[in-house]
Structures are given as C-alpha cells and as structure tokens.
C-alpha cells in the first residue's frame, strides 16, 4: 500500500477475474446463512406469539455463539491459502483438518455448557415466562447441531483457502432448502411444534457438515494427507484464532453498545435502529464477499513469496471496495422511500430512521475500505494487529456512543458515532496496510 505505479491493465483484469470468481459465490453463501433463521421464523410464527418470541431469544443466542467462533473460517482460510501458494496441497489440507478437529472440540464443549444451563441462559436474557419454555426447548435441541455448525465454518475456510467458494455456495443453498422442508414437515406434519423446527435445523446442519467432510476427506485421500487429529496442529489453529476471537468480541461489543444506547433513546428510536441495523448487516454481506476473496488471494500470494502480487492485489481490492461502497450508498439513497415502508408504517419511526439511513449511505465507501483491508490482513495472518486495532476502536466508540443520550442526541447522532467508528477502523487498517508490515511470506507465518 506504499506509493506505487498504477496497476497495468492486464494485471487489473487478472485480479478482477480472481476477485469476481471468489466473491460472487461467497456473497451467495453469506446471504443464504441468515435465511435459515428467516425460514424458521416464518414457520414457527404461525404456531403463536409465544413460540415466535422463544425462537427469537434462542436464535439470537445461537447466532451470537456461532459468530464468536467465526475465526474458525477466517484463520483456516489464511493458513490453507498460504500452503496452496507454496504448492504444498497435502499440507494445506492437513492444516484444514486441524481447524476442523478444533471446531469439533469447541462444539462439544459448547454442548456440555448449553444442555444443562439452557433454562438459566434463557432467563438471563430476559425471556418472558410464556416464551422461556419454548426458548429453552429450541436452544437445547439446536445446541446439538453446534458442532456441525462449527465444522461447517472450519470446512468453509478450508475450501476458501483452496480458492473454492462455489462448493460452499451450493452446500448453503441446498442446506437452506432442506432446512425449510424439514421444518415444515416436522413442525406441522409431525406435529412437533417448535421442537420440530429445532430438529429440522440440526438435521440440515449435520447434513451440510457431512457434505463438507466428504469433500475434504476426498481431497485428503487424493493428496495423501493425514486425517488423524494432531495435537500440535490443533493447538496452533487455536493460537491463531485467539486474536481473531478478540477482534470479533470487540466488534460484537460495539454493536451491543449501539443497540443498548438506541434502547435508551425511546421505542421509536430502537425500532428505527433495528431497521437500519438489518440494512447495515445486509450491505455488509456484499462487502464481506470481497473481504473473503481477499483472504484467499492474499494468503496464496504470500505463500508463493509473491510480495508484488500481494501488494497489487491489495490495491485492486481496495479500489473494488470503494467502488462497491459508492454503489451501495447510492442504492440506499435511491431506495429509502421504498425500504422503510417494508418494515413500518409508523411515521415517527420513519422520521427517526431517515436521517440515520443517510448516514449509513454516506459511510458505505468507508465500509468498503474497512472490509477489504480487514480481509487482506486476515489473509496475511495479521491477527494480533487486527485484535489490537479493534480494541482501540471499541475504546474510542464506547464513550462517544454513551454520550449520545447524555447530550440529548438522537438516532442520527448514534449512527454518526457508528460512522466515526468505521472511520477509526479504516485509519488503523490503512496505516497497517501502507506500512507493509503485514507482508510476511512463506508457507507459514
């Protein structure tokens, strides 16, 4: 990211083809993931309000738990891509198997905690007395699928590292279809109610994990890679994931603080905030797809000792991030008259959301740079810096956000603080990218 001549046209085209080939299927797979919860909500919603409320509490807990372990995908992608770049496919798959074994161990540990403590966890998160039994039932049953969910994360990282984002797309789409069919059949056909929805999701997740494992095992046999657990490799995967876990927890803390502040602003503001946050999350999928491509491409270049290619690819992906952010921002502005009525007919909520929505639109080019550089540094295995940078960002954002109600600011002020938070992230990531210290070549970092 230091000053460099313009990227030659042939190189731009080559990088563009790589980015599109990886990012487009990755975007499809990312969009398919939240559809699981949407399908469950649509089916369970017809059982009654208490059941839907219980699902809401349980699915929020499960989504949070799985997102905390997303480092299984990120760290595995970077490590496998480096091995691919170095030309050692057996070692790449062996590295991926270490991540999968770690996922199985972590998932088993989560079950051991959630199964006996599910009612207490649900009560801790404030579920009503009518919704709590349904939430506990759904949480207990769904927790049995957490090892499969985490295996899916790790195996997705393996395939991304192998420069394959198409297989995760196919598996995600098939999993979504199977989940919907199983839920409908078990909830209504078998009369199992909310428990049927949970079992349907568990079965779908286990089937997805089985498909991923089949693909990885075939690759291992083809290249002569060992499938047995290796304590040193599993420990190394865990150590690589710790900084990314810190990064993820810091980001979750930022989002939780923002929601808590919005709740203190009033009912209209928290309602508007949830609408805007859902849009912000959807936009993030498009930008995260480019980041995923960055993880795989940068890891491969560094593994091949190609520092020039890594720098060039980084610059081109930043250009993609900015351009995508501009387009998304313009779409938000153009679609705002149509978007808000989809979620609410309350004029007070609309009035609170509109100016904050414009802040989201203005922030998209910044978000584009942030997501891309985040992916580049992940692909480089620069986890410790990412963790430190996110902790700094949290330390800057928290007091700003908490001052919003005290100073009489509204939702627009809160989303201005969110935009400043993204600007801080952009600054920390840009400085690191420009320094070149992330460029560490070789099969391992």
Short mmCIF file of C-alpha atoms in Angstrom, two decimals:
data_model
loop_
_atom_site.label_atom_id
_atom_site.label_comp_id
_atom_site.label_asym_id
_atom_site.label_seq_id
_atom_site.Cartn_x
_atom_site.Cartn_y
_atom_site.Cartn_z
CA UNK A 1 0.00 0.00 0.00
CA UNK A 2 3.01 2.27 -0.23
CA UNK A 3 3.06 4.60 -3.22
CA UNK A 4 3.33 2.54 -6.38
CA UNK A 5 2.72 2.94 -10.10
CA UNK A 6 -0.72 2.26 -11.50
CA UNK A 7 -1.63 -1.38 -11.89
CA UNK A 8 -1.13 -2.47 -15.51
CA UNK A 9 -4.32 -3.23 -17.41
CA UNK A 10 -3.51 -6.93 -17.83
CA UNK A 11 -2.85 -7.27 -14.10
CA UNK A 12 -6.09 -5.44 -13.29
CA UNK A 13 -8.04 -7.84 -15.46
CA UNK A 14 -6.35 -10.84 -13.87
CA UNK A 15 -7.10 -9.58 -10.35
CA UNK A 16 -10.66 -8.68 -11.33
CA UNK A 17 -11.29 -12.20 -12.61
CA UNK A 18 -9.94 -13.68 -9.39
CA UNK A 19 -11.99 -11.34 -7.20
CA UNK A 20 -15.23 -11.97 -9.09
CA UNK A 21 -14.68 -15.74 -9.22
CA UNK A 22 -14.30 -15.90 -5.45
CA UNK A 23 -16.50 -13.01 -4.25
CA UNK A 24 -19.73 -13.72 -6.15
CA UNK A 25 -20.22 -17.29 -4.87
CA UNK A 26 -19.08 -16.15 -1.40
CA UNK A 27 -21.80 -13.48 -1.42
CA UNK A 28 -24.43 -16.07 -2.30
CA UNK A 29 -23.30 -18.32 0.55
CA UNK A 30 -23.29 -15.41 3.01
CA UNK A 31 -26.83 -14.38 2.07
CA UNK A 32 -28.05 -17.98 2.41
CA UNK A 33 -26.92 -18.19 6.05
CA UNK A 34 -29.43 -15.72 7.60
CA UNK A 35 -32.18 -17.28 5.53
CA UNK A 36 -32.06 -20.26 7.92
CA UNK A 37 -33.35 -18.06 10.75
CA UNK A 38 -35.86 -16.34 8.46
CA UNK A 39 -37.30 -19.69 7.37
CA UNK A 40 -37.55 -20.87 10.97
CA UNK A 41 -39.27 -17.61 11.95
CA UNK A 42 -41.78 -17.83 9.10
CA UNK A 43 -42.74 -21.40 10.02
CA UNK A 44 -42.73 -21.04 13.82
CA UNK A 45 -44.54 -17.69 13.64
CA UNK A 46 -47.76 -19.46 12.71
CA UNK A 47 -47.63 -21.51 15.91
CA UNK A 48 -48.19 -18.44 18.08
CA UNK A 49 -46.60 -15.31 19.52
CA UNK A 50 -45.02 -17.09 22.50
CA UNK A 51 -43.36 -19.65 20.25
CA UNK A 52 -42.02 -16.95 17.93
CA UNK A 53 -40.72 -14.94 20.87
CA UNK A 54 -39.00 -18.06 22.22
CA UNK A 55 -37.42 -18.69 18.83
CA UNK A 56 -36.26 -15.07 18.74
CA UNK A 57 -34.40 -15.39 22.04
CA UNK A 58 -32.89 -18.81 21.26
CA UNK A 59 -31.83 -17.97 17.70
CA UNK A 60 -30.18 -14.74 18.88
CA UNK A 61 -28.16 -16.75 21.40
CA UNK A 62 -27.21 -19.37 18.81
CA UNK A 63 -26.29 -16.76 16.19
CA UNK A 64 -24.09 -14.96 18.72
CA UNK A 65 -22.40 -18.20 19.76
CA UNK A 66 -21.63 -19.20 16.19
CA UNK A 67 -20.44 -15.70 15.21
CA UNK A 68 -17.98 -15.75 18.12
CA UNK A 69 -16.35 -18.81 16.54
CA UNK A 70 -16.20 -17.36 13.02
CA UNK A 71 -12.42 -17.28 13.45
CA UNK A 72 -12.55 -20.98 12.55
CA UNK A 73 -13.31 -19.92 8.97
CA UNK A 74 -11.05 -16.87 8.84
CA UNK A 75 -7.91 -18.39 10.37
CA UNK A 76 -8.30 -21.61 8.38
CA UNK A 77 -8.72 -19.72 5.10
CA UNK A 78 -5.47 -17.80 5.60
CA UNK A 79 -3.44 -20.81 6.73
CA UNK A 80 -4.66 -23.10 3.95
CA UNK A 81 -4.22 -20.41 1.26
CA UNK A 82 -0.58 -19.95 2.26
CA UNK A 83 0.06 -23.66 1.85
CA UNK A 84 -1.69 -23.58 -1.53
CA UNK A 85 0.51 -20.67 -2.61
CA UNK A 86 3.61 -22.59 -1.60
CA UNK A 87 2.48 -25.51 -3.77
CA UNK A 88 2.03 -27.96 -0.87
CA UNK A 89 -1.56 -29.19 -1.19
CA UNK A 90 -1.19 -32.13 1.24
CA UNK A 91 0.00 -29.70 3.93
CA UNK A 92 -2.84 -27.31 3.03
CA UNK A 93 -5.46 -29.99 3.60
CA UNK A 94 -3.67 -31.19 6.76
CA UNK A 95 -3.81 -27.59 8.04
CA UNK A 96 -7.50 -27.52 7.28
CA UNK A 97 -8.11 -30.76 9.15
CA UNK A 98 -6.53 -29.23 12.25
CA UNK A 99 -9.14 -26.46 12.05
CA UNK A 100 -11.95 -28.99 11.63
CA UNK A 101 -10.79 -31.02 14.64
CA UNK A 102 -10.64 -27.79 16.67
CA UNK A 103 -14.21 -27.00 15.58
CA UNK A 104 -15.39 -30.42 16.77
CA UNK A 105 -13.72 -29.95 20.17
CA UNK A 106 -15.16 -26.47 20.64
CA UNK A 107 -18.63 -27.57 19.54
CA UNK A 108 -18.60 -30.46 22.01
CA UNK A 109 -17.62 -28.05 24.77
CA UNK A 110 -20.49 -25.72 23.90
CA UNK A 111 -22.98 -28.61 24.11
CA UNK A 112 -21.65 -29.53 27.56
CA UNK A 113 -22.40 -25.99 28.74
CA UNK A 114 -25.68 -25.26 26.97
CA UNK A 115 -27.60 -28.51 27.53
CA UNK A 116 -27.77 -28.30 31.35
CA UNK A 117 -27.84 -24.49 31.55
CA UNK A 118 -30.32 -23.66 28.76
CA UNK A 119 -33.20 -22.52 31.04
CA UNK A 120 -30.87 -20.30 33.07
CA UNK A 121 -29.31 -18.79 29.94
CA UNK A 122 -32.75 -18.00 28.55
CA UNK A 123 -33.83 -16.35 31.81
CA UNK A 124 -30.60 -14.34 31.89
CA UNK A 125 -31.53 -12.80 28.54
CA UNK A 126 -34.91 -11.68 29.81
CA UNK A 127 -37.31 -14.04 28.06
CA UNK A 128 -40.89 -13.73 29.31
CA UNK A 129 -42.46 -16.52 31.37
CA UNK A 130 -44.58 -17.57 28.38
CA UNK A 131 -41.71 -17.54 25.87
CA UNK A 132 -38.99 -19.00 28.12
CA UNK A 133 -40.06 -22.69 27.89
CA UNK A 134 -40.11 -22.53 24.09
CA UNK A 135 -36.76 -20.75 24.01
CA UNK A 136 -35.19 -23.35 26.31
CA UNK A 137 -36.59 -26.23 24.22
CA UNK A 138 -35.30 -24.75 20.97
CA UNK A 139 -31.91 -23.86 22.49
CA UNK A 140 -31.35 -27.32 23.98
CA UNK A 141 -32.18 -29.20 20.81
CA UNK A 142 -30.37 -26.76 18.49
CA UNK A 143 -27.24 -26.89 20.62
CA UNK A 144 -26.82 -30.49 19.44
CA UNK A 145 -26.13 -29.06 15.98
CA UNK A 146 -23.45 -26.60 17.13
CA UNK A 147 -20.54 -28.99 16.43
CA UNK A 148 -21.88 -29.37 12.89
CA UNK A 149 -22.23 -25.59 12.56
CA UNK A 150 -18.63 -25.07 13.66
CA UNK A 151 -17.39 -27.84 11.36
CA UNK A 152 -19.18 -26.06 8.52
CA UNK A 153 -17.32 -22.85 9.43
CA UNK A 154 -13.92 -24.55 9.51
CA UNK A 155 -14.55 -26.60 6.35
CA UNK A 156 -15.74 -23.48 4.56
CA UNK A 157 -12.40 -21.92 5.49
CA UNK A 158 -10.59 -24.94 4.05
CA UNK A 159 -12.36 -24.65 0.71
CA UNK A 160 -11.93 -20.88 0.56
CA UNK A 161 -8.22 -21.38 1.21
CA UNK A 162 -8.21 -23.85 -1.68
CA UNK A 163 -9.71 -20.99 -3.78
CA UNK A 164 -13.12 -22.71 -3.93
CA UNK A 165 -16.13 -20.60 -2.96
CA UNK A 166 -18.56 -22.37 -5.28
CA UNK A 167 -18.90 -25.53 -3.18
CA UNK A 168 -19.86 -23.53 -0.04
CA UNK A 169 -22.49 -21.73 -2.13
CA UNK A 170 -24.02 -24.99 -3.36
CA UNK A 171 -23.99 -26.50 0.12
CA UNK A 172 -25.53 -23.37 1.66
CA UNK A 173 -28.36 -23.26 -0.89
CA UNK A 174 -29.07 -26.99 -0.53
CA UNK A 175 -28.95 -26.63 3.26
CA UNK A 176 -31.45 -23.79 3.16
CA UNK A 177 -33.88 -25.77 1.02
CA UNK A 178 -33.52 -28.87 3.22
CA UNK A 179 -33.95 -26.79 6.38
CA UNK A 180 -37.20 -25.29 5.11
CA UNK A 181 -38.62 -28.65 4.06
CA UNK A 182 -37.62 -30.37 7.30
CA UNK A 183 -39.00 -27.57 9.43
CA UNK A 184 -42.35 -27.57 7.67
CA UNK A 185 -42.60 -31.35 7.84
CA UNK A 186 -41.60 -31.71 11.49
CA UNK A 187 -43.42 -28.66 12.85
CA UNK A 188 -46.76 -29.30 11.14
CA UNK A 189 -46.62 -32.73 9.50
CA UNK A 190 -45.24 -34.50 12.58
CA UNK A 191 -46.88 -32.06 15.00
CA UNK A 192 -43.66 -31.43 16.97
CA UNK A 193 -44.14 -27.66 17.20
CA UNK A 194 -41.07 -25.56 17.96
CA UNK A 195 -39.09 -28.70 18.79
CA UNK A 196 -39.63 -29.82 15.19
CA UNK A 197 -38.13 -26.58 13.94
CA UNK A 198 -35.05 -27.14 16.11
CA UNK A 199 -34.65 -30.75 14.97
CA UNK A 200 -35.05 -29.70 11.33
CA UNK A 201 -32.23 -27.20 11.69
CA UNK A 202 -29.99 -29.73 13.48
CA UNK A 203 -30.53 -32.33 10.74
CA UNK A 204 -29.85 -29.77 7.99
CA UNK A 205 -26.67 -28.55 9.69
CA UNK A 206 -25.42 -32.12 10.21
CA UNK A 207 -26.09 -32.92 6.55
CA UNK A 208 -24.14 -29.83 5.48
CA UNK A 209 -21.23 -30.81 7.74
CA UNK A 210 -21.30 -34.34 6.27
CA UNK A 211 -21.08 -32.96 2.71
CA UNK A 212 -18.15 -30.71 3.65
CA UNK A 213 -16.34 -33.55 5.38
CA UNK A 214 -16.85 -35.78 2.34
CA UNK A 215 -15.28 -33.14 0.09
CA UNK A 216 -12.33 -32.56 2.44
CA UNK A 217 -11.73 -36.29 3.05
CA UNK A 218 -11.70 -36.97 -0.69
CA UNK A 219 -9.14 -34.21 -1.14
CA UNK A 220 -7.04 -35.61 1.70
CA UNK A 221 -7.04 -39.10 0.21
CA UNK A 222 -6.24 -37.77 -3.24
CA UNK A 223 -3.19 -35.89 -1.95
CA UNK A 224 -2.14 -38.34 0.75
CA UNK A 225 -2.86 -36.03 3.68
CA UNK A 226 -3.45 -37.48 7.13
CA UNK A 227 -6.92 -37.17 8.64
CA UNK A 228 -5.96 -38.04 12.21
CA UNK A 229 -6.02 -35.32 14.88
CA UNK A 230 -2.66 -33.70 15.55
CA UNK A 231 -2.35 -32.05 18.95
CA UNK A 232 0.32 -29.58 17.84
CA UNK A 233 -1.65 -28.58 14.75
CA UNK A 234 -4.89 -28.16 16.70
CA UNK A 235 -3.07 -26.06 19.29
CA UNK A 236 -1.55 -23.90 16.54
CA UNK A 237 -5.00 -23.38 14.98
CA UNK A 238 -6.38 -22.32 18.37
CA UNK A 239 -3.50 -19.90 18.93
CA UNK A 240 -4.03 -18.35 15.50
CA UNK A 241 -7.73 -17.96 16.30
CA UNK A 242 -7.36 -16.20 19.65
CA UNK A 243 -6.57 -12.72 18.19
CA UNK A 244 -9.46 -13.05 15.75
CA UNK A 245 -11.72 -14.05 18.65
CA UNK A 246 -10.71 -10.83 20.45
CA UNK A 247 -11.46 -8.88 17.27
CA UNK A 248 -14.89 -10.49 16.90
CA UNK A 249 -15.83 -9.98 20.56
CA UNK A 250 -14.82 -6.31 20.34
CA UNK A 251 -16.98 -5.86 17.26
CA UNK A 252 -19.92 -7.59 18.95
CA UNK A 253 -19.45 -5.29 21.94
CA UNK A 254 -19.68 -2.26 19.65
CA UNK A 255 -22.95 -3.50 18.14
CA UNK A 256 -24.39 -4.34 21.58
CA UNK A 257 -23.47 -0.88 22.93
CA UNK A 258 -25.12 0.75 19.92
CA UNK A 259 -28.32 -1.25 20.46
CA UNK A 260 -28.33 -0.51 24.21
CA UNK A 261 -27.94 3.23 23.53
CA UNK A 262 -30.73 3.15 20.95
CA UNK A 263 -32.98 1.41 23.50
CA UNK A 264 -32.40 4.28 25.94
CA UNK A 265 -33.45 6.81 23.29
CA UNK A 266 -37.03 5.51 23.20
CA UNK A 267 -39.26 2.97 21.48
CA UNK A 268 -39.34 4.76 18.14
CA UNK A 269 -35.57 5.08 18.08
CA UNK A 270 -34.86 1.45 18.96
CA UNK A 271 -37.39 0.33 16.32
CA UNK A 272 -35.73 2.54 13.73
CA UNK A 273 -32.30 1.35 14.85
CA UNK A 274 -33.24 -2.29 14.31
CA UNK A 275 -34.43 -1.50 10.79
CA UNK A 276 -31.22 0.35 9.96
CA UNK A 277 -29.04 -2.31 11.57
CA UNK A 278 -30.71 -5.00 9.46
CA UNK A 279 -29.93 -3.00 6.32
CA UNK A 280 -26.36 -2.35 7.51
CA UNK A 281 -25.89 -6.09 8.02
CA UNK A 282 -27.24 -6.86 4.54
CA UNK A 283 -24.87 -4.34 2.95
CA UNK A 284 -22.04 -5.91 4.93
CA UNK A 285 -22.60 -9.21 3.11
CA UNK A 286 -21.70 -7.62 -0.23
CA UNK A 287 -18.54 -6.05 1.19
CA UNK A 288 -17.62 -9.15 3.19
CA UNK A 289 -17.69 -11.20 -0.01
CA UNK A 290 -14.81 -9.08 -1.35
CA UNK A 291 -13.04 -9.47 2.00
CA UNK A 292 -13.35 -13.26 1.74
CA UNK A 293 -11.82 -13.13 -1.72
CA UNK A 294 -9.04 -11.03 -0.20
CA UNK A 295 -8.32 -13.61 2.49
CA UNK A 296 -7.90 -16.38 -0.06
CA UNK A 297 -5.99 -14.39 -2.68
CA UNK A 298 -3.57 -12.62 -0.31
CA UNK A 299 -2.79 -15.83 1.56
CA UNK A 300 -1.99 -17.57 -1.71
CA UNK A 301 0.30 -14.78 -2.94
CA UNK A 302 2.19 -14.62 0.33
CA UNK A 303 2.56 -18.40 0.43
CA UNK A 304 4.07 -18.19 -3.07
CA UNK A 305 6.55 -15.49 -1.89
CA UNK A 306 4.98 -13.04 -4.36
CA UNK A 307 5.08 -9.74 -2.47
CA UNK A 308 4.48 -7.68 -5.62
CA UNK A 309 1.37 -9.68 -6.46
CA UNK A 310 0.11 -9.33 -2.88
CA UNK A 311 0.53 -5.54 -2.90
CA UNK A 312 -1.04 -5.24 -6.33
CA UNK A 313 -4.00 -7.43 -5.37
CA UNK A 314 -4.46 -5.41 -2.18
CA UNK A 315 -4.61 -2.12 -4.10
CA UNK A 316 -7.04 -3.53 -6.63
CA UNK A 317 -9.34 -4.92 -3.92
CA UNK A 318 -9.36 -1.54 -2.15
CA UNK A 319 -10.50 0.01 -5.44
CA UNK A 320 -13.24 -2.62 -5.60
CA UNK A 321 -14.24 -1.88 -2.02
CA UNK A 322 -14.53 1.86 -2.64
CA UNK A 323 -16.49 1.40 -5.88
CA UNK A 324 -18.84 -1.14 -4.29
CA UNK A 325 -19.35 1.16 -1.30
CA UNK A 326 -20.26 4.09 -3.55
CA UNK A 327 -22.77 1.96 -5.47
CA UNK A 328 -24.33 0.60 -2.26
CA UNK A 329 -24.56 4.11 -0.80
CA UNK A 330 -26.35 5.41 -3.89
CA UNK A 331 -28.73 2.42 -3.80
CA UNK A 332 -29.59 3.16 -0.17
CA UNK A 333 -30.39 6.79 -1.01
CA UNK A 334 -32.46 5.83 -4.05
CA UNK A 335 -34.35 3.02 -2.31
CA UNK A 336 -35.07 4.76 1.00
CA UNK A 337 -38.69 5.71 0.06
CA UNK A 338 -39.38 2.03 -0.68
CA UNK A 339 -37.25 0.46 2.04
CA UNK A 340 -38.72 1.99 5.19
CA UNK A 341 -42.40 1.15 4.42
CA UNK A 342 -41.40 -2.52 4.18
CA UNK A 343 -40.69 -2.50 7.92
CA UNK A 344 -43.01 0.07 9.44
CA UNK A 345 -46.00 2.31 8.77
CA UNK A 346 -45.30 4.42 11.88
CA UNK A 347 -44.41 7.94 10.75
CA UNK A 348 -42.46 8.60 13.96
CA UNK A 349 -40.21 5.60 13.33
CA UNK A 350 -39.75 6.65 9.71
CA UNK A 351 -38.79 10.18 10.75
CA UNK A 352 -36.21 8.79 13.19
CA UNK A 353 -34.79 6.37 10.65
CA UNK A 354 -34.50 8.59 7.58
CA UNK A 355 -31.56 10.86 8.55
CA UNK A 356 -29.74 7.93 10.17
CA UNK A 357 -30.27 5.99 6.94
CA UNK A 358 -28.50 8.75 5.04
CA UNK A 359 -25.54 8.40 7.42
CA UNK A 360 -25.41 4.70 6.55
CA UNK A 361 -25.37 5.62 2.86
CA UNK A 362 -22.52 8.12 3.33
CA UNK A 363 -20.49 5.59 5.30
CA UNK A 364 -20.54 2.84 2.66
CA UNK A 365 -17.32 3.83 0.82
CA UNK A 366 -15.57 3.87 4.22
CA UNK A 367 -17.07 0.46 5.00
CA UNK A 368 -15.82 -0.80 1.64
CA UNK A 369 -12.23 0.08 2.52
CA UNK A 370 -12.58 -1.36 6.04
CA UNK A 371 -13.97 -4.72 4.94
CA UNK A 372 -11.40 -5.18 2.20
CA UNK A 373 -8.39 -4.28 4.35
CA UNK A 374 -9.77 -6.44 7.15
CA UNK A 375 -9.85 -9.36 4.71
CA UNK A 376 -6.37 -8.58 3.39
CA UNK A 377 -4.83 -8.56 6.86
CA UNK A 378 -6.69 -11.74 7.80
CA UNK A 379 -5.36 -13.39 4.67
CA UNK A 380 -1.88 -12.30 5.73
CA UNK A 381 -2.38 -13.88 9.15
CA UNK A 382 -2.03 -10.48 10.85
CA UNK A 383 -4.49 -11.40 13.62
CA UNK A 384 -2.67 -9.75 16.56
CA UNK A 385 -2.76 -6.35 14.85
CA UNK A 386 -6.45 -6.77 13.93
CA UNK A 387 -7.25 -7.59 17.57
CA UNK A 388 -5.39 -4.56 18.89
CA UNK A 389 -6.91 -2.25 16.28
CA UNK A 390 -10.45 -3.40 17.14
CA UNK A 391 -9.87 -2.94 20.87
CA UNK A 392 -8.71 0.63 20.14
CA UNK A 393 -11.81 1.18 18.01
CA UNK A 394 -14.03 -0.08 20.83
CA UNK A 395 -12.28 2.22 23.30
CA UNK A 396 -12.97 5.21 21.01
CA UNK A 397 -16.56 4.28 20.16
CA UNK A 398 -17.88 3.36 23.61
CA UNK A 399 -17.60 6.82 25.23
CA UNK A 400 -18.86 8.54 22.08
CA UNK A 401 -21.94 6.32 21.93
CA UNK A 402 -22.66 6.60 25.66
CA UNK A 403 -22.53 10.40 25.40
CA UNK A 404 -25.33 10.45 22.81
CA UNK A 405 -28.25 10.21 25.31
CA UNK A 406 -26.45 12.40 27.85
CA UNK A 407 -26.02 15.21 25.30
CA UNK A 408 -29.58 14.90 24.03
CA UNK A 409 -28.59 13.37 20.72
CA UNK A 410 -30.90 11.09 18.80
CA UNK A 411 -30.54 8.15 16.49
CA UNK A 412 -28.76 10.23 13.86
CA UNK A 413 -26.09 11.13 16.41
CA UNK A 414 -25.70 7.45 17.29
CA UNK A 415 -25.20 6.47 13.66
CA UNK A 416 -22.80 9.37 13.25
CA UNK A 417 -20.80 7.74 16.06
CA UNK A 418 -21.05 4.43 14.17
CA UNK A 419 -19.66 6.15 11.06
CA UNK A 420 -16.81 7.63 13.11
CA UNK A 421 -16.16 4.14 14.46
CA UNK A 422 -15.78 2.84 10.91
CA UNK A 423 -13.50 5.79 10.11
CA UNK A 424 -11.27 4.83 13.05
CA UNK A 425 -11.17 1.24 11.79
CA UNK A 426 -10.30 2.49 8.33
CA UNK A 427 -7.44 4.61 9.69
CA UNK A 428 -5.93 1.78 11.75
CA UNK A 429 -6.19 -0.70 8.89
CA UNK A 430 -4.92 1.74 6.26
CA UNK A 431 -1.85 2.60 8.33
CA UNK A 432 -1.05 -1.09 8.73
CA UNK A 433 -1.61 -1.85 5.05
CA UNK A 434 0.53 1.11 3.99
CA UNK A 435 3.37 0.13 6.32
CA UNK A 436 3.84 -3.21 4.56
CA UNK A 437 4.49 -4.97 7.88
CA UNK A 438 1.70 -7.42 7.11
CA UNK A 439 3.69 -8.81 4.19
CA UNK A 440 5.27 -11.93 5.65
CA UNK A 441 5.91 -14.57 3.01
CA UNK A 442 6.21 -18.32 3.28
CA UNK A 443 4.03 -21.38 3.80
CA UNK A 444 3.52 -20.38 7.45
CA UNK A 445 3.57 -17.04 9.18
#
